[in-house]
XYZ file of C-alpha atoms in Angstrom:
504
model
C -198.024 199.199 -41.541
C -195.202 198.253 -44.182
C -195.778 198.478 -47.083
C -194.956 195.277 -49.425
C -192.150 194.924 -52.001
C -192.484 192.312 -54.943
C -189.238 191.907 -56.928
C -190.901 189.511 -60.079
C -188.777 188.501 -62.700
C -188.979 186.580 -65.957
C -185.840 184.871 -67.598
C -184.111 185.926 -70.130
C -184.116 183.898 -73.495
C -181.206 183.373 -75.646
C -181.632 185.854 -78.913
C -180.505 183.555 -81.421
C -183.880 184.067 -83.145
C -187.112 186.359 -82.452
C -189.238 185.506 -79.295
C -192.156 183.108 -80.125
C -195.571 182.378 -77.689
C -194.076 180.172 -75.039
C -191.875 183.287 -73.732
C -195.445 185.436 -74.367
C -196.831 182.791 -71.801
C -193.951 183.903 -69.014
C -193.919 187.512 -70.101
C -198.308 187.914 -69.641
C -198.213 185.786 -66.734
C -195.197 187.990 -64.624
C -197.515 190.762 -65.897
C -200.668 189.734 -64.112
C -198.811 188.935 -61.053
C -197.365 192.586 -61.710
C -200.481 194.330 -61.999
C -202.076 192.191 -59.255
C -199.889 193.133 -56.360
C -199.795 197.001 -57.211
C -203.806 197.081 -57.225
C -203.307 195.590 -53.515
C -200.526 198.262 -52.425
C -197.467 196.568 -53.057
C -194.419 198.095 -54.729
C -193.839 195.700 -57.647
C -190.640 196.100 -59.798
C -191.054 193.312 -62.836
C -188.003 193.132 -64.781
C -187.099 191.399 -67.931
C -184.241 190.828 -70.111
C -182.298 188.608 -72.783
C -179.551 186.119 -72.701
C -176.745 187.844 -75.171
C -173.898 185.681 -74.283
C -175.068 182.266 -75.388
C -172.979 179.618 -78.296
C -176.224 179.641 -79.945
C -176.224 183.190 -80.697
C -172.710 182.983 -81.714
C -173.608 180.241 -83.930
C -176.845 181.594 -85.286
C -174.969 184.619 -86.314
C -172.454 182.594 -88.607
C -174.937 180.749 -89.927
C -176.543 183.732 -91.083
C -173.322 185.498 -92.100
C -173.253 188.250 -90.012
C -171.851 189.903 -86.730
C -172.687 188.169 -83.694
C -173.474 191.566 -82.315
C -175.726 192.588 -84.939
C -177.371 189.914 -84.641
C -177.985 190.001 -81.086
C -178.651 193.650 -81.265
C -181.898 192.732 -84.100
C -183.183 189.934 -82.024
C -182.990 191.658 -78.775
C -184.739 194.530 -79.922
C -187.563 192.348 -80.769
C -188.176 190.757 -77.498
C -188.303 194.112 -75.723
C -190.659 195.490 -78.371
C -193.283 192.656 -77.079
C -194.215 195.457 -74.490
C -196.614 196.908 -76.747
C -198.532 194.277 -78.419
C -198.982 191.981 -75.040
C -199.722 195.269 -73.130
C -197.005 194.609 -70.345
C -196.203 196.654 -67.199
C -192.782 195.627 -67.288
C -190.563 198.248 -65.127
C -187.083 197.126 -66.392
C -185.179 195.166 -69.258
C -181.543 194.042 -68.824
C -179.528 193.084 -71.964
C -176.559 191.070 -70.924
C -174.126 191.649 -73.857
C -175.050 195.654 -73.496
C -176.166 196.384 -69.954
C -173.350 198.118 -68.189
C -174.519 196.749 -65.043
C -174.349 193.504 -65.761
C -170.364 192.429 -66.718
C -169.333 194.375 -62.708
C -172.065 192.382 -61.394
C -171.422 189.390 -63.012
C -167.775 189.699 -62.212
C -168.456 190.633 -58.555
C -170.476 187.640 -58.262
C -167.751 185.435 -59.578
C -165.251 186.382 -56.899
C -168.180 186.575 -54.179
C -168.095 182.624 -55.253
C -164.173 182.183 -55.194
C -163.607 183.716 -52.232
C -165.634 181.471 -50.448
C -163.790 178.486 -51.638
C -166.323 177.240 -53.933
C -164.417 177.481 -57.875
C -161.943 175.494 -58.644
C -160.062 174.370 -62.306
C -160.398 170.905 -63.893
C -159.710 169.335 -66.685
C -163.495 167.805 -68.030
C -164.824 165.472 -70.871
C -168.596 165.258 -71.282
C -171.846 165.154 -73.790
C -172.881 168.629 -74.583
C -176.074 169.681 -75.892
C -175.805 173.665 -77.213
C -179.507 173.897 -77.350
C -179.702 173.424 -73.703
C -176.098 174.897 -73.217
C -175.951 171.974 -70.749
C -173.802 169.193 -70.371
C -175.774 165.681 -69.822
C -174.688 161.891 -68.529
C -175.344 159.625 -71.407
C -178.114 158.167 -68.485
C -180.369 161.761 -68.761
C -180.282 161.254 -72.922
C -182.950 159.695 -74.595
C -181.670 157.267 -77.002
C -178.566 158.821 -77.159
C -180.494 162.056 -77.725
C -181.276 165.460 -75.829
C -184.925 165.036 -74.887
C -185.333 168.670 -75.439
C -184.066 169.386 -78.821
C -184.083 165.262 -80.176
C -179.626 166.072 -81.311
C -176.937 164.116 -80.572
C -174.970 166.186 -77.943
C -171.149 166.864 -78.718
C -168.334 165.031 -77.181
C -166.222 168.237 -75.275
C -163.053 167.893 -73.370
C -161.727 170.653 -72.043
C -160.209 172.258 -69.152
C -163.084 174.978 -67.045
C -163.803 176.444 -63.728
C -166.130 174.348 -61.837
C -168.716 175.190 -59.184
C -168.729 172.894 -55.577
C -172.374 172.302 -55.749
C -172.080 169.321 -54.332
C -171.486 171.402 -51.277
C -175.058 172.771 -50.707
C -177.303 169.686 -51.112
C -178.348 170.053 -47.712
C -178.989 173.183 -47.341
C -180.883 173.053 -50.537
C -182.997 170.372 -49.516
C -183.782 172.080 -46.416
C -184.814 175.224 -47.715
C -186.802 173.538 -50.482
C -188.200 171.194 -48.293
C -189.089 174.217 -45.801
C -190.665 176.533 -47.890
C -188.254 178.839 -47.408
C -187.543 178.648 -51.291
C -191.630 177.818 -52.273
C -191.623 176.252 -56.091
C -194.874 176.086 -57.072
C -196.508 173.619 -58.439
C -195.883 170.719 -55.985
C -194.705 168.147 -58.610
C -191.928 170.780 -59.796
C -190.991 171.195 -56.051
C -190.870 167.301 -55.649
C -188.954 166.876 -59.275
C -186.455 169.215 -57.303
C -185.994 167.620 -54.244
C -185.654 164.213 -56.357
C -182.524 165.729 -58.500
C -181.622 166.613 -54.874
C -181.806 163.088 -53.541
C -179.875 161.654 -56.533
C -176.739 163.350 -55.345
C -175.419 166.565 -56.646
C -172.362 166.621 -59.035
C -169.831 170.040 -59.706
C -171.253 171.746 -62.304
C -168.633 173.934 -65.173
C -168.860 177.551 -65.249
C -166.625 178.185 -67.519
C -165.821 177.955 -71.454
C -162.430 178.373 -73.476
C -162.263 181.432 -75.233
C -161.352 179.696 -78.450
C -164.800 177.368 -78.427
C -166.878 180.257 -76.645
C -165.687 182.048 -80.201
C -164.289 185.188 -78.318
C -168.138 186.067 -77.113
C -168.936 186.536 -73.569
C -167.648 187.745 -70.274
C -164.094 186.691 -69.589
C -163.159 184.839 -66.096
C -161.635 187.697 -63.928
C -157.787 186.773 -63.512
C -158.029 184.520 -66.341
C -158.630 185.648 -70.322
C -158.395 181.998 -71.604
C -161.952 181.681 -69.938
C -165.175 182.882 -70.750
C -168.291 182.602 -68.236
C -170.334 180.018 -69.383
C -173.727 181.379 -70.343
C -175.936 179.980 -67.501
C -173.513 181.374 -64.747
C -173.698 184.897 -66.332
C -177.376 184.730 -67.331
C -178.268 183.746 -64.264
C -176.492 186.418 -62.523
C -179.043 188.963 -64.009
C -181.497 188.599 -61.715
C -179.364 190.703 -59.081
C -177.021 192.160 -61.914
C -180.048 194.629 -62.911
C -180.498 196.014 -59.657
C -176.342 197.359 -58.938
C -175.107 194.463 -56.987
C -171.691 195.073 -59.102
C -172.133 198.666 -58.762
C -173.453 199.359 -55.135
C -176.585 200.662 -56.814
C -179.418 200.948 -53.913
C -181.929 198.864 -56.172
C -179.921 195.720 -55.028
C -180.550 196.834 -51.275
C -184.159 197.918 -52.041
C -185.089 194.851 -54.656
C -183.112 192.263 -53.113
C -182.152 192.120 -49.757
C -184.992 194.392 -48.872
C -188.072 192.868 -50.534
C -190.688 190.344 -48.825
C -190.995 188.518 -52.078
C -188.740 187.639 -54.707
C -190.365 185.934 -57.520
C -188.776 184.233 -60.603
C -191.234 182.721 -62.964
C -189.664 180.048 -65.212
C -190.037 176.791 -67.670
C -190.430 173.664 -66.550
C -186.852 173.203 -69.360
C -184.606 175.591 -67.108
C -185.755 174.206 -63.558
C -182.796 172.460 -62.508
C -180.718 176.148 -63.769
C -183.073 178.362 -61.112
C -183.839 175.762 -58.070
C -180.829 173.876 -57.833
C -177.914 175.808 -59.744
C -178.879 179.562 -58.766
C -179.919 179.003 -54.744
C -176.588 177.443 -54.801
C -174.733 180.281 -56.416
C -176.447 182.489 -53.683
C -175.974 180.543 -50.680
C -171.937 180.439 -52.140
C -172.256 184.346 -52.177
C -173.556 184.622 -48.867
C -176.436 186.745 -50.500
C -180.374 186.242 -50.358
C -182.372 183.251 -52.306
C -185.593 183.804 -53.818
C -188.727 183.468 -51.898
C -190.897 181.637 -54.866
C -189.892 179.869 -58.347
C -193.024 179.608 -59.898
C -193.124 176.969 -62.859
C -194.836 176.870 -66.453
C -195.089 173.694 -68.515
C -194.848 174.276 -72.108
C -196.811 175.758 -75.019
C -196.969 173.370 -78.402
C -198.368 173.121 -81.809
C -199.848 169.585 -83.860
C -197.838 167.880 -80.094
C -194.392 169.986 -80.443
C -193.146 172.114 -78.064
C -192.967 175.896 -79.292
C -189.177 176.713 -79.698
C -186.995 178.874 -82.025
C -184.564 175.899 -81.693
C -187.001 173.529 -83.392
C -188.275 175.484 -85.899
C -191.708 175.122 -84.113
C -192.665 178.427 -83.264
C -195.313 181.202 -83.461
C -194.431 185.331 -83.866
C -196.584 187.340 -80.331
C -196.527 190.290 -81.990
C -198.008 189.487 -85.752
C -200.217 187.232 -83.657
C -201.521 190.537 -81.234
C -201.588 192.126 -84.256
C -203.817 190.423 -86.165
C -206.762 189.417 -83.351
C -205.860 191.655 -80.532
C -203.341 191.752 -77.640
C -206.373 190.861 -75.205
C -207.682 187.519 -77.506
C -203.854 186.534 -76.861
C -203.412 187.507 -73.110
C -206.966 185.802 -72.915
C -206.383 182.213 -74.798
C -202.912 182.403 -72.664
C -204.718 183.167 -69.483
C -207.696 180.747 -69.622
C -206.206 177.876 -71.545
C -202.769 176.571 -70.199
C -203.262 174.255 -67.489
C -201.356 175.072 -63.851
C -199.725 171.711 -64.576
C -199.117 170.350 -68.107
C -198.459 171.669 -71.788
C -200.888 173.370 -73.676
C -201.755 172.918 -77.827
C -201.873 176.366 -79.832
C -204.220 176.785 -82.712
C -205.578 179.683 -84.295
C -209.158 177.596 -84.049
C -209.144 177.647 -80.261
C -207.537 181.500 -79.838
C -210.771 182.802 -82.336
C -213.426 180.595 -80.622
C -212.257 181.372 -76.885
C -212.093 184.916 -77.858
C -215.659 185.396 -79.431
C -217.422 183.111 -76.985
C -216.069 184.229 -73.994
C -214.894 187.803 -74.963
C -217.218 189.218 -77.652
C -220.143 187.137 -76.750
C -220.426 186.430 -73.229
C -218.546 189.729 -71.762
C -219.038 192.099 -74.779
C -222.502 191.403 -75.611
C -223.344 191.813 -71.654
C -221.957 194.887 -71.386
C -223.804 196.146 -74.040
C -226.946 195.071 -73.196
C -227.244 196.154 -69.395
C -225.799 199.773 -70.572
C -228.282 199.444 -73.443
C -230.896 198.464 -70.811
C -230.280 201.351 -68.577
C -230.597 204.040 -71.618
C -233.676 202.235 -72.819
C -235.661 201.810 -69.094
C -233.750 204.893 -66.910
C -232.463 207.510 -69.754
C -229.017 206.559 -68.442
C -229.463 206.846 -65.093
C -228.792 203.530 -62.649
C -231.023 203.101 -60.426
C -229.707 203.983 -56.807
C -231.547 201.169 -54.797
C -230.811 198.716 -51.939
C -233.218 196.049 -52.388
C -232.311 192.828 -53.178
C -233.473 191.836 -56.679
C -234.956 188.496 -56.691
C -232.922 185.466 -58.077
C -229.878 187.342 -58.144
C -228.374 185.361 -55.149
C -226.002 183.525 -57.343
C -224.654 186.545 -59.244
C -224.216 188.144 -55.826
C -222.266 185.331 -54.447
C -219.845 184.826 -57.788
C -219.336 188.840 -57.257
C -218.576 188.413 -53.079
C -216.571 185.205 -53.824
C -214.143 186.570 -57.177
C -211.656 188.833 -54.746
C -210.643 186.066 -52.830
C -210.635 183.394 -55.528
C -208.263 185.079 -57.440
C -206.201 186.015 -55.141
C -205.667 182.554 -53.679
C -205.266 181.046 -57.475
C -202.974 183.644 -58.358
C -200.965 182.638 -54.830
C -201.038 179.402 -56.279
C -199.544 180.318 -59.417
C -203.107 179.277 -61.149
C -204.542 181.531 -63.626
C -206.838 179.050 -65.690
C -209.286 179.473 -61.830
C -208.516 182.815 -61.201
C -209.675 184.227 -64.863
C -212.813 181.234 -63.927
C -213.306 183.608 -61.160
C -213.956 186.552 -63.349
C -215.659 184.487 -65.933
C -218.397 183.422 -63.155
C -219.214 186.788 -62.701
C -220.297 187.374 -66.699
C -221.856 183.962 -66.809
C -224.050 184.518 -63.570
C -225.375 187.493 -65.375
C -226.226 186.286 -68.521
C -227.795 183.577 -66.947
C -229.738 185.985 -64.367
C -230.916 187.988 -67.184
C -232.686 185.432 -68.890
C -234.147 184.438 -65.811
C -235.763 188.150 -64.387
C -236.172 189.144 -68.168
C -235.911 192.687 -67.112
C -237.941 193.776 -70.540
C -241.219 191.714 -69.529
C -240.976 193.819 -66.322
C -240.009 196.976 -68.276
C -243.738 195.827 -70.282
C -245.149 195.712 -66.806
C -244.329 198.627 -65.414
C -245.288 200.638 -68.673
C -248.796 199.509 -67.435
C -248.590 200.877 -64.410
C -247.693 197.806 -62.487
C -245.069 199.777 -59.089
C -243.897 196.192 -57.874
C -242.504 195.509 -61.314
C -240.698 198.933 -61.368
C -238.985 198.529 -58.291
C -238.044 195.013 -59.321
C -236.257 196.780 -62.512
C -234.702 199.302 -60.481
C -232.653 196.362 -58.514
C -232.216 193.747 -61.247
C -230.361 196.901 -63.470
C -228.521 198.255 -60.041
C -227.584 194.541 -59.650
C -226.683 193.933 -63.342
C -224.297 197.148 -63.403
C -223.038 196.379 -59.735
C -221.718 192.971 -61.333
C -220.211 194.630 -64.636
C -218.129 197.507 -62.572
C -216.889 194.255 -60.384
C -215.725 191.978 -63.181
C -214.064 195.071 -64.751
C -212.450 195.798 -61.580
C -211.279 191.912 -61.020
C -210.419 191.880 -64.777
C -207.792 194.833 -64.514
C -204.534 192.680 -64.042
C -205.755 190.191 -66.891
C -207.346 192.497 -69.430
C -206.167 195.984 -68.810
C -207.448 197.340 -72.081
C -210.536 195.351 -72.194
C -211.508 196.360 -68.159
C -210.613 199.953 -68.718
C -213.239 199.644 -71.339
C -215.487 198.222 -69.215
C -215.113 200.716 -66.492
C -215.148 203.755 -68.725
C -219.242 202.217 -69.631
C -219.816 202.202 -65.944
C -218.821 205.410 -65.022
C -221.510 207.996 -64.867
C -221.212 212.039 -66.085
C -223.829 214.073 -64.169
C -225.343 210.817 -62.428
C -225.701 209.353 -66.274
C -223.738 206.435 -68.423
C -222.077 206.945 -71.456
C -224.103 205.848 -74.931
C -223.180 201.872 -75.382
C -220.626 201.413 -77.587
C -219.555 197.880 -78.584
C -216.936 196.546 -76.641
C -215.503 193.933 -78.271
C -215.606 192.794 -81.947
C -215.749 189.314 -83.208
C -213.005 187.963 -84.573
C -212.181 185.809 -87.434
C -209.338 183.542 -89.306
């Protein structure tokens, strides 16, 4: 039987400033998925990366008065140090204005595109919004304003390379429309098709060198042009894995995986659905297999964005309450479809009732229970202990839940699935109150010791399966868990606490 191969990727934010939660949300969610599909047998490669060649770094860095590279360089290194404090699994990270592989690929790419007819030079005058590094009609403005950002977008005429998208509005709507290119959740699929349906304009790919301020990858064949920053940023996704340099990661990633998964904002949809399928189809290479979609993160109603000034560090966060009370709150409270509010009110309550109370406190108690009623040792018994037909079922049902919410790109009911199981247990426990039959059989009552014996084999049965099921979404946490299940000699560990409360 084949073995599966998962190529997963994140984008790659611009590194005009340091990384705030929203990217967190992309970078724990690709690491679930990650983790996931390796604990079923699949090779998984998740890459990562930043956007180097972007105006707005080249603009942030005069602003603050020094070198664009150095200030690229200090930013960058920030978003790759996230690794640590969000516990990610991440394989690979491609900077764009460093990455040797990424200025042949890009390159390659570019004359993949031009030999196939599809770039041509034109004169252009437009609205331009640098936050979105995206030229709009003054009909997709809002008041005369960039819905994303709330500026004014600049008046630019210039002469660029374009891109014939309108050429592949067909066969974009029939792969979308297929499946064949999945982009999950439905209403991001059908906002897709709609852009589709409203007919497909040329896009530019290009920037002069004088407004572009010298930064970037130059056209090949002509210096006066630099790649525009979506084009090249873009391009990472198969840049990273040799396509410029015949590496045999493109062959083994690319054209040779059975799923090819780019997760993404809802803010750069139109970039990776309509504008990058395009590119690829132009190249006569292979599109993604799934675009899965995440609405925003916000704070007081405002989206989280260095842009905006609206924004929260990942890192001082982790490292004040925990990586796992962030992975948690980012796993259990943003909604498959819609934006999610931050506060530090809902992070510390989510984590101590779900996390300290519910999961820690249970963990405690049934290894606690076990020391106090078996010196250590669970029971080995097959019986059935009565009531515990609903913890049995959330147990039997949580594999296949979360896999088919995780399919779904839904990880609010997949970390439900997990939840069910510690809930069920606390719930069965002060039903069977296993210390009125521990009283019982200290009299000499058999029926009540047998009854112990399979309400504790049931109770750690369900703790070693929501540890297991809780691997991909608490690593740290479930390793925890599973190193208070394991036995030495036929015996647990002494219970230690598992997880602290937490507070402002």
């Amino acid at each position: 039987m084949a073995i599966a191969r998962t190529y997963l990727t994140t984008t790659i934010p611009y590194v005009n400033a340091r990384p705030h939660l929203g990217f967190a949300l992309e970078l724990v969610q690709a690491d679930v998925l990650a983790r996931y599909r390796r604990s079923r047998g699949d090779q998984v490669r998740f890459q990562t990366g930043t956007d180097d060649n972007s105006l707005k770094n080249v603009l942030a860095a005069e602003a603050a008065g020094v070198a664009v590279q150095e200030l690229v360089d200090r930013n960058a290194d920030a978003f790759v140090a996230l690794r640590e404090p969000l516990g990610l699994s991440v394989d690979d990270v491609i900077r764009t204005s460093r990455d040797p592989r990424h200025r042949a690929g890009v390159e390659r790419f570019w004359r993949a595109c031009s030999d196939a007819g599809d770039l041509y030079r034109r004169h252009y005058q437009g609205l331009y919004c640098v936050g979105c590094e995206q030229f709009y009609t003054q009909a997709e403005l809002d008041g005369g304003r960039c819905a994303e950002h709330g500026t004014k977008p600049q008046q630019v005429a210039e002469e660029n390379w374009f891109f014939r998208l309108s050429r592949y509005a067909d066969q974009l709507r029939a792969v979308i429309g297929s499946g064949r290119l999945r982009i999950e959740p439905a209403e991001r699929r059908n906002e897709v098709l709609s852009f589709i349906a409203g007919g497909l304009a040329d896009f530019s790919i290009s920037r002069s060198t004088a407004r572009a301020h010298g930064w970037g990858i130059p056209v090949p064949g002509d210096p006066s042009q630099v790649i525009y920053v979506w084009w090249d940023a873009l391009g990472n996704y198969i840049t990273a894995l040799g396509y410029g340099t015949g590496g045999a990661d493109y062959q083994r990633w690319w054209t040779g995986s059975s799923s090819r998964i780019h997760l993404v904002g809802k803010g750069v949809l139109r970039f990776h659905a309509v504008y990058w399928p395009a590119m690829l189809l132009s190249a006569g290479q292979p599109l993604p297999t799934d675009i899965l979609v995440h609405d925003y993160l916000t704070i007081g109603g405002r989206k989280i964005s260095k842009s905006s000034g609206v924004t929260i560090d990942p890192a001082d966060l982790a490292g004040r309450y925990g990586t796992d009370a962030v992975r948690w709150w980012l796993l259990r409270e943003v909604p498959r479809v819609g934006d999610a509010d931050f506060t530090i009110e809902r992070l510390i309550a989510r984590t101590n009732d779900e996390l300290a109370n519910g999961l820690g406190n249970l963990v405690n108690r049934v290894v606690s229970m076990i020391h106090r009623y078996r010196a250590g040792y669970p029971p080995q018994t097959s019986d059935l202990a009565p009531g515990s037909q609903a913890l049995q079922a959330a147990c039997l049902r949580a594999p296949e839940v979360i896999g088919a919410a995780l399919a779904d790109f839904d990880f609010r009911r997949a970390t439900a699935a997990v939840w069910a199981i510690v809930d069920a247990a606390n719930r069965f426990i002060s039903q069977v109150r296993p210390w009125d039959l521990a009283k019982a059989e200290r009299s000499g009552d058999t029926d009540a010791a047998h009854q112990l014996d399979a309400v504790l084999a049931a109770l750690i049965g369900a703790i070693r399966t929501a540890g297991d099921e809780l691997k991909p979404f608490l690593p740290d946490t479930a390793d925890r868990i599973c190193r208070q299940c394991a036995t030495r000699n036929g015996q647990l560990p002494e219970p230690r606490p598992l997880l602290a409360r937490i507070t402002a």
